[in-house]
Amino acid sequence: MSELSYQSPLAGLAEPHGLSVSIREIAGRGMIDLRGLGTDAAFMAAARGVLGVDLPTKPRTSASWGDIRVLWLSVDQWLILGTRARAHELLASLREALTGIHALAVDVSDMRAIIRLEGEGCREVLMKGAALDLLDKEYMPGCCRRMRYAEIAALLDVVEDNVFDIYVFRSYAHHAWNFLCATARAPAKLKLFGAQEVPG
Amino acid sequence: MSKPYRLSAGGRLIDRAKKVSFTFDGGTVSGFAGDTVASAVMASGQRVFGRSFKYHRPRGLVGLGSEEMNALVGVGLGARHEPNLRATQVEIFNGLAAVSQNRWPSLTWDVGAINNRLSRFFPGGFYYKTFMWPRSFWKHVYEPFIRRAAGLGKAPEGRDPDAYEQVHVHCDVLVIGGGVAGLAAAEAAAANGARVILADENPRLGGLADISGGQVDGQALPDWAAATGARLHAAANVHVLNRATAVGHWHHNFVMLFERVADHDPALLSSGVPRHRLWKVRARQVILATGSIERPVAFANNDRPGVMLASAARGLVERYGVAPGSNGVVFTNDDDAYQTAIVLKHSGVGVRVVDSRGRAEGALPNKAREMGIPVDAGSVISAVSTGWGGLGITGVKIATYRKGQGRVIRETGAEADFVAMSGGWNPALHLWCHNGGKIRFDEKLQAFRPGEHHDKVTAVGAANGHFALHQILEEAYRAGSRLAGSGNVHPVPTAVQAEERPLEPIWFAPATGKYNEGNKHFIDFQNDVTAADLELAQREGYESVEHTKRYTTFGMATDQGKTSNINGLGVIAEASGKTIPEVGITTFRPPYTPFSFGSIAGVLTRDLFLPIRRTAVHQWHVDHGAVWEPVGQWRRAYTYPRDGETNHQSIDREILAVRNKVGLLDASTLGKIEIKGPDAAEFLDRMYTNMFSTLKTGKCRYGLMMNELGFLTDDGVTVRLGDDHFLMHTTSGGADRISAWLEEWLQTEWTHYRVFVTNVTENWSQFAIAGPMAREVLRKLEPSFDISNAALPHMSFVEGRLGPYPVRVYRISFSGELSYEVATPANHGLGLWKEIVAAGGEFGLEPYGTEALHVLRAEKGYIVVGDETDGTTTPIDVGLDGLVSKKKADFLGKRSLDQEYLKAPNRKQLVGLLTEDPDDVLPDGAYAVRHVKDKPPMEMIGHVTSSYRSPTLGRSIAMALIENGRARMGETISFPLPGGKVVRARIADTVFYDKEGAKLNV
């Protein structure tokens, strides 16, 4: 048999043209879904021991340590991001550290597609598919949250001021991509608030 | 008709240096940049814009803006045609094509106008009274007739070529309406640091500032409005939306704004700018500065072309330099309309004023008299005379009038070619009321005003019944400051404006001649409802105003009572002897003005119409000619027909490949849920009907899931991965639902259970390798584990590798053949699929689709939840009693199964069916009847749940839920089909193939 073949959810799509912001797939990220009780000190300590950082307990926040990033998903669920190459090893360490502790750690590296939006105006692009107040100060780097976007479930991660990662379940990757291409068309660019031209 | 009405000077909005030409009903009309279709057509001398709904009376321009109800036009050609636009809001550009509506064959000669002559046969409630009988006439005679005769514009032809979109936005303060009040409120809110959206339906801010007179801080009102508007456009915390109509207001201050982004500029449209954009605004505070709408007066034949609102006449002159005529009459009951007379006089148009009030002595009437305008106080218009066909006014009759007078005593004639009427002003309450705002009647205004509102909505200015400039500014600046959450009130500028004296209501002006003979006092112009219709409805007992509305159609359609509402209530009040507040008011419904389907759809058209879910192998299926079957939002391969094959031939080939050789199915859509925790086994015992705590690690078990009612909701195979760790498979459509179902029980009912569940459906590609040669194929794939029947028997599980691919292999079968379901992380799915296809080549492996899957499982009598069950089916009904545990203390649905009616012998039970003629394939859902009769009704005793032609057996097979079916084994029952054919079938066992299951354990 030949080599292990790997196809990211959006592999093979042509680069989009004529958009007001850049969109591209982020492939090859390792992801671990971790469930446990934030109130369980042993669980929190074990997770910290492996990840090097406390699991964030404040809703809609994230925490980072080196190449590991942890997104808060709910009071008892986190998404751990890292390199795909390390995911297996990280999962094994977690499971070992969590032996005897009520928890569930699962490798979900293949479960989601990640699309990165970059550039001025990407908040406005996202506002065409999400009902969130994305211009609010809450949506600053470090913020993450689940949302309904483009009629589907999605996860928003504010990476930098004008850099957003959108996570959608793998099967919806093309839908989310096509929705972004349709709403990010350059002629449809929106700039909200700030100085506007006075109509003649 | 061709007399030009463009004045030699004036017209604030037009640019006389830029000529624009467009077509109206095919004829070329020229105007200036800044004109609307209404102003340019009026300037050309044409008065008639359309025909009325019911009587086909010629109708002209009445309003100035969105309140226009007569001059509705269709704009654009072919696929870009948009009907029912108000000519007063359509901005002209070179090449624009507009057409009038509801006329045939032409505006000036309309066949339907005979309805007007026959109007005594078209009373209120006409439709209800006439088109009742015979019943069979409705579809083929009445409806086509009504649709042709009464109707607005035509739908566009073909697929819309333009882009549309929606956007969500939040703000602290949403100000709706950019007139004086809206500008002031927005400025105050913005100055206090709020994030403000200011939306106005017009192309520019200012509202009626340009026709209201007055000064603010020494600036003429229009200049103040322009300067304030410019400041707001420049502000960092304000977003101004022009051409954006607030079409509706819903709970929690959710407001939809319909923005016409590119309708006015074909260059914008062709550059790809969205034609319309629907804004979904969530505002902490909403300020309604929606202004007010002028009321017509109900006088005889007040719908003739040339009769318009006083504000419209004034606006034509001030904004577009267009005279409404050469010599006209202003008919009013208030002071405001005197401004129209003054403006007309200034422009050299002949004008006189007829004022229904006994005395007309305020500042404005006195100024009018000083200018030499004749004023007839205590008078009304009692008749208008028209040219041929009612196309234009030639004169009016002026009668003396005292309040409440019902008939004409003395009248004189006067020449006139237009009438500018004003019956007072109604605050525009539509948005206030959309979301349940209460209103109260103001005696002084003779109109409703905002009362209480449960949402954070505040009305200011004319929308709140305040018309004096200083009052408007004071109120709006205070509200803007307060609602921005600041204690600092923005300084209020000084206003100077002529004081106006109150109006006196007049709901009906007496007419020349006998009442209602040849005269019509129109209340609702768009729906052709007259004062007489409303009075008739009262006499016929339609006491509730809501009933009167439906009976007469008053206040309906696109107009939503903008101009008709209070006048209608006034007539009803007088006819019923009640006061207007006692009569009550009809409901204002969204939208305020119609908005496009394109904006409602946004980008969710074509391939975005519905989210489509793809498996990792999707493109391979496409490349191999798959025909699709939608399963939930998934697209699954139904079958893979080869060149020259029909779907049926292809499905048969796939089935026989599985039975005789080996097949490959993409089963990735199956739900997969990991369940882990000390209480996981007990939790599963409660969720399923059968026992899972006894399942050994590495083994699989088929489970049935019921809801609390004892009805089947899902099924699937669950695997024990470890002592406290399980993987549950659900149906393809059930993954999200069952995952949520498990969470719900854990989070809300069994909170003591220590169990976590994680839905990992999307992480895995999963393929079934099924058929007698399946093991050979698997062996070729270099398994890292023992695949012998002894090491990996039916219903067991192993984790390992196939070559380089990490896999979980489940030896489970939905086909009755030796079968392995192989799961690999989805990003490796396509690679592994191709390896399996390659490895299977020498064994005759063929990919098979969902239809083959279904036939294969039906041959084995395996149920599908959703086919054999319908939400009222128990495990006992489908013959799976053996899977309902008798040992477990409790599980979901257990108690319900003990109910008498779920144990009753006459319940429908699942049976197999063999048709007498093996070539007859029963339709899905066909009814079995107790006795066949010539025609329905016949007593139904059951229905077909699954039905196929089985290539394995060379005949048709079916399953059915039949009353007391298991006791009728061997009986023949009848299925009458549409068309008269009766198919007879023998009740048989549900398992048609390999009853012993020998093929599973090889």
Coordinates of C-alpha atoms in Angstrom, one line a residue, chain B residues 502-963:
Chain B
P502 CA -55.6 73.8 15.6
L503 CA -57.5 72.0 12.9
E504 CA -61.2 71.1 13.0
P505 CA -61.9 67.6 11.9
I506 CA -64.0 66.9 8.8
W507 CA -64.6 63.3 8.0
F508 CA -67.1 63.8 5.1
A509 CA -67.6 66.9 2.9
P510 CA -71.2 67.0 1.6
A511 CA -71.6 66.6 -2.1
T512 CA -73.6 68.1 -4.9
G513 CA -76.7 66.1 -5.8
K514 CA -78.1 63.1 -4.0
Y515 CA -75.9 61.3 -1.7
N516 CA -73.6 58.7 -3.3
E517 CA -75.1 58.9 -6.8
G518 CA -72.3 59.5 -9.1
N519 CA -70.2 60.7 -6.3
K520 CA -67.6 58.7 -4.4
H521 CA -65.8 59.9 -1.3
F522 CA -62.7 57.8 -1.3
I523 CA -61.2 56.8 2.0
D524 CA -58.8 54.1 1.0
F525 CA -57.7 55.0 -2.5
Q526 CA -55.6 51.9 -3.1
N527 CA -58.3 49.5 -2.2
D528 CA -61.1 51.5 -3.7
V529 CA -63.0 51.9 -0.4
T530 CA -65.4 54.8 -0.1
A531 CA -67.2 56.4 2.9
A532 CA -70.4 54.7 1.7
D533 CA -68.7 51.3 1.8
L534 CA -67.7 51.8 5.4
E535 CA -71.2 53.1 6.3
L536 CA -72.8 50.1 4.6
A537 CA -70.5 47.7 6.6
Q538 CA -71.8 49.4 9.7
R539 CA -75.4 48.9 8.6
E540 CA -74.7 45.3 7.8
G541 CA -73.4 44.7 11.3
Y542 CA -69.7 44.7 11.0
E543 CA -69.3 46.5 14.3
S544 CA -65.7 45.6 15.0
V545 CA -63.3 47.7 13.1
E546 CA -61.2 44.6 12.3
H547 CA -64.2 43.0 10.7
T548 CA -65.0 46.1 8.7
K549 CA -61.4 46.1 7.5
R550 CA -61.6 42.6 6.2
Y551 CA -65.1 43.1 4.8
T552 CA -64.3 46.2 2.9
T553 CA -60.5 45.8 2.4
F554 CA -60.0 49.2 4.0
G555 CA -56.4 49.7 5.2
M556 CA -55.0 46.5 3.6
A557 CA -52.4 45.8 1.0
T558 CA -49.2 47.7 0.4
D559 CA -50.7 50.9 1.8
Q560 CA -51.4 49.5 5.3
G561 CA -53.7 52.5 6.0
K562 CA -51.1 55.2 5.7
T563 CA -53.4 57.8 4.4
S564 CA -56.8 56.1 5.0
N565 CA -56.7 55.0 8.6
I566 CA -58.1 58.0 10.6
N567 CA -60.4 59.1 7.8
G568 CA -62.0 55.7 7.8
L569 CA -62.3 55.6 11.6
G570 CA -63.9 59.1 11.4
V571 CA -66.5 57.8 9.0
I572 CA -67.2 54.7 11.0
A573 CA -67.4 56.8 14.2
E574 CA -70.0 59.1 12.7
A575 CA -72.0 56.2 11.2
S576 CA -72.0 54.2 14.5
G577 CA -72.4 57.1 16.9
K578 CA -69.2 56.2 18.6
T579 CA -66.1 58.2 19.2
I580 CA -62.9 57.3 17.3
P581 CA -61.2 55.8 20.4
E582 CA -64.3 53.7 20.9
V583 CA -64.2 52.5 17.3
G584 CA -60.6 51.5 17.9
I585 CA -57.9 51.0 15.3
T586 CA -56.9 48.2 13.0
T587 CA -53.6 46.5 13.3
F588 CA -50.5 47.9 11.4
R589 CA -48.5 45.0 10.2
P590 CA -45.0 44.9 8.8
P591 CA -43.8 45.7 6.3
Y592 CA -44.1 49.5 6.4
T593 CA -43.6 49.5 2.6
P594 CA -43.1 46.3 0.6
F595 CA -39.5 45.0 0.3
S596 CA -38.0 42.6 -2.1
F597 CA -37.8 38.8 -2.0
G598 CA -34.2 39.2 -3.1
S599 CA -33.4 40.9 0.2
I600 CA -35.2 38.3 2.2
A601 CA -33.2 35.5 0.5
G602 CA -29.9 37.5 0.6
V603 CA -27.0 35.3 -0.6
L604 CA -28.9 32.1 0.4
T605 CA -29.7 31.1 -3.2
R606 CA -28.5 28.6 -5.7
D607 CA -25.8 26.4 -4.1
L608 CA -26.2 28.3 -0.8
F609 CA -29.9 27.8 -0.6
L610 CA -29.5 25.0 1.8
P611 CA -26.3 23.9 3.6
I612 CA -25.2 20.7 2.0
R613 CA -23.0 18.3 4.0
R614 CA -20.3 16.4 2.2
T615 CA -18.4 13.4 3.3
A616 CA -14.7 13.2 2.7
V617 CA -15.3 11.0 -0.3
H618 CA -17.9 13.4 -1.9
Q619 CA -15.8 14.4 -4.9
W620 CA -15.0 10.7 -5.7
H621 CA -18.7 10.0 -5.7
V622 CA -19.2 13.0 -8.1
D623 CA -16.4 11.7 -10.3
H624 CA -17.9 8.3 -10.5
G625 CA -21.3 9.4 -11.6
A626 CA -23.2 9.1 -8.3
V627 CA -26.9 10.0 -8.3
W628 CA -27.6 11.8 -5.0
E629 CA -30.0 11.1 -2.2
P630 CA -30.5 13.8 0.3
V631 CA -30.4 12.4 3.9
G632 CA -30.9 15.3 6.3
Q633 CA -28.5 17.9 5.0
W634 CA -26.1 15.2 3.8
R635 CA -25.8 14.2 0.2
R636 CA -25.3 10.5 -0.1
A637 CA -24.6 8.5 -3.2
Y638 CA -27.9 6.8 -4.2
T639 CA -26.4 4.6 -6.8
Y640 CA -23.5 4.8 -9.3
P641 CA -25.0 4.1 -12.8
R642 CA -22.6 3.2 -15.5
D643 CA -22.9 4.2 -19.1
G644 CA -26.2 3.1 -20.6
E645 CA -27.5 1.8 -17.2
T646 CA -30.8 2.9 -15.7
N647 CA -30.8 3.6 -12.0
H648 CA -32.7 0.3 -11.5
Q649 CA -30.1 -1.7 -13.4
S650 CA -27.4 0.0 -11.5
I651 CA -29.0 -0.7 -8.1
D652 CA -29.6 -4.4 -9.0
R653 CA -25.9 -4.7 -10.1
E654 CA -24.7 -3.2 -6.8
I655 CA -27.0 -5.5 -4.7
L656 CA -25.8 -8.6 -6.5
A657 CA -22.2 -7.6 -6.1
V658 CA -22.7 -7.4 -2.3
R659 CA -24.6 -10.7 -2.2
N660 CA -22.2 -12.6 -4.5
K661 CA -18.8 -10.8 -4.3
V662 CA -18.2 -7.6 -2.3
G663 CA -19.4 -4.0 -2.1
L664 CA -18.2 -0.8 -0.6
L665 CA -20.5 1.8 1.0
D666 CA -19.7 5.3 2.3
A667 CA -21.3 5.1 5.7
S668 CA -19.5 8.2 7.1
T669 CA -22.8 9.9 7.8
L670 CA -23.7 7.5 10.6
G671 CA -23.7 9.3 13.9
K672 CA -20.8 8.5 16.3
I673 CA -20.9 9.6 19.9
E674 CA -18.2 8.8 22.5
I675 CA -19.7 8.2 25.9
K676 CA -17.4 7.9 28.9
G677 CA -17.5 7.9 32.7
P678 CA -18.0 5.8 35.8
D679 CA -21.8 5.7 35.1
A680 CA -21.6 5.3 31.4
A681 CA -22.8 1.7 31.3
E682 CA -25.8 2.4 33.6
F683 CA -26.6 5.5 31.6
L684 CA -26.8 3.5 28.4
D685 CA -29.0 0.9 30.1
R686 CA -31.4 3.8 30.7
M687 CA -31.2 5.2 27.2
Y688 CA -31.7 2.0 25.3
T689 CA -34.4 -0.6 25.6
N690 CA -31.8 -3.4 25.9
M691 CA -28.9 -4.1 28.2
F692 CA -25.5 -2.6 27.7
S693 CA -23.8 -2.9 31.1
T694 CA -23.3 -6.6 30.2
L695 CA -21.5 -5.9 27.0
K696 CA -17.9 -7.0 27.0
T697 CA -15.1 -4.7 26.0
G698 CA -14.3 -5.0 22.3
K699 CA -17.9 -6.2 21.5
C700 CA -20.7 -4.5 19.6
R701 CA -24.5 -4.6 20.4
Y702 CA -27.4 -3.3 18.4
G703 CA -29.6 -1.0 20.5
L704 CA -33.1 0.4 20.3
M705 CA -33.9 3.8 21.6
M706 CA -37.4 5.0 22.7
N707 CA -38.6 8.3 23.9
E708 CA -40.6 8.6 27.2
L709 CA -43.7 7.7 25.2
G710 CA -42.4 4.3 24.3
F711 CA -42.0 5.2 20.7
L712 CA -38.9 4.3 18.7
T713 CA -36.7 7.3 17.9
D714 CA -33.4 5.8 16.9
D715 CA -31.3 2.7 16.6
G716 CA -27.7 1.7 16.0
V717 CA -24.8 -0.3 17.1
T718 CA -22.9 0.6 20.3
V719 CA -19.3 -0.6 21.0
R720 CA -17.6 -1.0 24.3
L721 CA -14.2 0.6 23.9
G722 CA -13.2 0.2 27.5
D723 CA -14.6 -0.4 31.0
D724 CA -16.2 3.0 31.2
H725 CA -16.0 4.0 27.6
F726 CA -18.5 3.4 24.8
L727 CA -19.0 4.5 21.2
M728 CA -22.6 4.9 20.1
H729 CA -23.6 4.8 16.5
T730 CA -26.8 6.6 15.5
T731 CA -28.8 6.9 12.3
S732 CA -27.4 9.4 9.8
G733 CA -30.2 11.8 10.4
G734 CA -30.1 11.3 14.2
A735 CA -26.5 12.2 15.2
D736 CA -27.1 15.8 16.4
R737 CA -30.6 15.0 17.8
I738 CA -29.4 12.0 19.8
S739 CA -26.3 13.8 21.0
A740 CA -28.5 16.6 22.3
W741 CA -30.9 14.1 23.7
L742 CA -28.1 12.4 25.7
E743 CA -26.9 15.8 27.0
E744 CA -30.3 16.8 28.0
W745 CA -30.9 13.8 30.2
L746 CA -27.5 14.2 31.7
Q747 CA -27.8 17.9 32.3
T748 CA -31.5 18.2 33.4
E749 CA -32.6 14.9 34.8
W750 CA -29.8 12.5 35.8
T751 CA -27.4 15.1 37.0
H752 CA -25.9 12.7 39.5
Y753 CA -24.5 10.5 36.6
R754 CA -20.8 11.1 36.0
V755 CA -20.8 10.7 32.2
F756 CA -19.4 12.8 29.4
V757 CA -20.6 12.6 25.8
T758 CA -18.8 14.0 22.8
N759 CA -20.3 13.9 19.3
V760 CA -17.4 12.7 17.0
T761 CA -19.5 12.0 13.9
E762 CA -17.5 14.4 11.8
N763 CA -14.1 13.2 12.8
W764 CA -14.4 9.8 11.1
S765 CA -14.9 8.5 7.6
Q766 CA -16.5 5.1 7.8
F767 CA -16.9 2.5 5.1
A768 CA -18.8 -0.7 4.9
I769 CA -16.9 -3.5 3.1
A770 CA -19.7 -6.1 2.7
G771 CA -20.0 -9.4 0.9
P772 CA -18.7 -12.9 0.9
M773 CA -15.3 -11.6 -0.3
A774 CA -15.0 -8.9 2.3
R775 CA -12.4 -10.6 4.4
E776 CA -10.2 -11.1 1.3
V777 CA -10.4 -7.4 0.6
L778 CA -9.5 -6.6 4.2
R779 CA -6.6 -9.0 4.1
K780 CA -5.2 -7.2 1.0
L781 CA -5.2 -4.0 3.0
E782 CA -2.4 -5.2 5.2
P783 CA -4.3 -5.3 8.6
S784 CA -2.1 -5.0 11.7
F785 CA -4.5 -7.3 13.5
D786 CA -6.0 -10.8 13.2
I787 CA -9.1 -10.8 11.0
S788 CA -10.0 -14.4 11.2
N789 CA -13.5 -15.3 12.2
A790 CA -12.3 -16.6 15.5
A791 CA -10.3 -13.5 16.4
L792 CA -12.8 -11.0 15.0
P793 CA -16.2 -12.6 15.0
H794 CA -19.5 -11.0 14.1
M795 CA -20.3 -8.1 16.5
S796 CA -16.7 -7.4 17.6
F797 CA -14.4 -4.5 17.3
V798 CA -10.6 -4.0 16.8
E799 CA -8.4 -0.9 16.6
G800 CA -5.3 -0.9 14.5
R801 CA -3.9 -0.1 11.1
L802 CA -4.6 -1.0 7.5
G803 CA -1.3 -0.4 5.9
P804 CA -0.4 3.2 7.1
Y805 CA -4.1 4.1 7.9
P806 CA -5.2 4.2 11.5
V807 CA -8.5 2.5 11.7
R808 CA -11.3 1.2 14.0
V809 CA -12.9 -1.9 12.5
Y810 CA -16.4 -3.0 13.5
R811 CA -17.6 -6.3 12.3
I812 CA -21.2 -5.4 12.0
S813 CA -23.7 -5.9 9.1
F814 CA -26.7 -4.1 7.8
S815 CA -26.8 -6.2 4.7
G816 CA -26.8 -9.7 6.2
E817 CA -23.4 -10.5 4.6
L818 CA -20.0 -10.8 6.1
S819 CA -19.2 -7.1 6.7
Y820 CA -16.6 -4.8 8.2
E821 CA -17.2 -1.2 8.9
V822 CA -13.9 0.5 8.7
A823 CA -13.4 4.0 10.3
T824 CA -10.5 6.2 9.7
P825 CA -9.9 9.9 10.6
A826 CA -11.8 11.9 8.0
N827 CA -8.7 13.6 6.5
H828 CA -7.5 10.1 5.5
G829 CA -10.9 9.0 4.3
L830 CA -10.5 9.6 0.6
G831 CA -7.1 7.9 0.6
L832 CA -8.3 4.8 2.4
W833 CA -11.4 4.6 0.2
K834 CA -9.3 4.6 -2.9
E835 CA -7.0 1.9 -1.4
I836 CA -10.1 -0.2 -0.7
V837 CA -11.4 0.2 -4.2
A838 CA -8.0 -0.8 -5.6
A839 CA -7.6 -3.7 -3.2
G840 CA -11.1 -4.9 -4.1
G841 CA -10.7 -4.9 -7.8
E842 CA -9.6 -8.5 -8.2
F843 CA -12.5 -9.6 -6.0
G844 CA -15.1 -7.8 -8.1
L845 CA -15.7 -5.0 -5.5
E846 CA -18.2 -2.4 -6.5
P847 CA -19.2 0.7 -4.6
Y848 CA -22.9 0.7 -3.7
G849 CA -25.3 3.4 -2.8
T850 CA -28.1 4.0 -0.3
E851 CA -30.8 2.4 -2.4
A852 CA -28.8 -0.9 -2.6
L853 CA -28.2 -0.5 1.1
H854 CA -32.0 -0.3 1.6
V855 CA -32.9 -3.3 -0.5
L856 CA -30.2 -5.4 1.1
R857 CA -31.5 -4.6 4.6
A858 CA -35.1 -5.1 3.6
E859 CA -34.3 -8.5 2.2
K860 CA -33.0 -9.3 5.7
G861 CA -36.0 -7.6 7.4
Y862 CA -33.9 -5.0 9.2
I863 CA -36.0 -2.0 10.1
V864 CA -35.1 1.7 9.4
V865 CA -36.3 4.1 12.1
G866 CA -38.3 6.6 10.1
D867 CA -39.4 4.0 7.4
E868 CA -40.8 1.2 9.5
T869 CA -41.6 3.7 12.3
D870 CA -43.5 6.9 12.2
G871 CA -43.1 8.4 15.7
T872 CA -46.0 6.3 17.1
T873 CA -44.4 2.9 16.6
T874 CA -43.1 0.8 19.6
P875 CA -40.5 -1.9 19.5
I876 CA -43.3 -4.5 20.0
D877 CA -45.1 -3.1 16.9
V878 CA -42.0 -3.9 14.8
G879 CA -41.5 -7.3 16.4
L880 CA -38.4 -6.5 18.4
D881 CA -39.9 -7.4 21.8
G882 CA -36.8 -9.5 22.3
L883 CA -34.7 -6.3 22.5
V884 CA -36.9 -4.8 25.3
S885 CA -35.3 -5.8 28.5
K886 CA -37.4 -7.5 31.2
K887 CA -34.6 -7.4 33.7
K888 CA -33.6 -3.7 33.8
A889 CA -35.2 -1.7 36.6
D890 CA -35.9 1.3 34.4
F891 CA -35.2 2.8 31.0
L892 CA -36.7 5.5 28.9
G893 CA -40.2 4.5 27.7
K894 CA -40.5 1.4 29.9
R895 CA -43.5 2.7 31.8
S896 CA -45.3 3.8 28.6
L897 CA -45.0 0.3 27.1
D898 CA -47.2 -0.9 29.9
Q899 CA -50.1 1.3 28.8
E900 CA -53.1 -0.7 27.7
Y901 CA -53.4 0.8 24.3
L902 CA -49.8 0.1 23.5
K903 CA -50.4 -3.6 24.2
A904 CA -53.8 -3.8 22.4
P905 CA -54.0 -6.7 19.9
N906 CA -55.4 -4.5 17.1
R907 CA -52.2 -2.3 16.9
K908 CA -50.5 -2.3 13.6
Q909 CA -47.6 -4.8 13.5
L910 CA -44.7 -5.1 11.2
V911 CA -45.0 -8.0 8.7
G912 CA -43.5 -8.9 5.4
L913 CA -45.5 -8.9 2.2
L914 CA -45.3 -11.0 -1.0
T915 CA -47.4 -9.8 -3.8
E916 CA -49.4 -12.4 -5.8
D917 CA -47.8 -11.1 -8.9
P918 CA -44.0 -11.1 -8.2
D919 CA -43.6 -8.3 -10.7
D920 CA -45.9 -5.9 -8.8
V921 CA -43.9 -3.5 -6.6
L922 CA -46.3 -1.9 -4.1
P923 CA -45.8 1.9 -3.8
D924 CA -44.4 3.1 -0.5
G925 CA -47.2 4.1 1.8
A926 CA -49.9 2.1 -0.1
Y927 CA -53.0 1.4 2.1
A928 CA -54.2 -2.0 2.9
V929 CA -58.0 -2.0 3.3
R930 CA -60.4 -4.4 5.0
H931 CA -62.8 -4.5 2.0
V932 CA -62.2 -3.2 -1.5
K933 CA -65.0 -1.0 -2.6
D934 CA -65.8 0.9 -5.9
K935 CA -64.5 4.1 -4.5
P936 CA -63.2 5.6 -1.2
P937 CA -63.8 5.7 1.7
M938 CA -62.6 2.3 2.5
E939 CA -61.5 1.0 5.9
M940 CA -57.7 1.2 6.2
I941 CA -56.0 -1.6 8.1
G942 CA -52.4 -0.7 7.5
H943 CA -49.8 0.7 5.1
V944 CA -46.6 -0.3 3.3
T945 CA -43.5 1.0 5.0
S946 CA -40.8 -0.2 2.6
S947 CA -41.2 -1.8 -0.8
Y948 CA -38.6 -2.9 -3.3
R949 CA -37.8 -5.2 -6.2
S950 CA -35.3 -7.7 -4.8
P951 CA -32.8 -8.9 -7.5
T952 CA -31.6 -11.5 -5.0
L953 CA -35.0 -13.1 -4.9
G954 CA -36.1 -12.1 -8.4
R955 CA -39.4 -10.7 -7.1
S956 CA -40.9 -7.8 -5.2
I957 CA -40.7 -7.7 -1.4
A958 CA -42.3 -5.3 1.0
M959 CA -42.8 -4.6 4.7
A960 CA -46.0 -3.1 6.1
L961 CA -47.6 -2.2 9.4
I962 CA -50.8 -4.1 9.4
E963 CA -53.5 -4.2 12.1

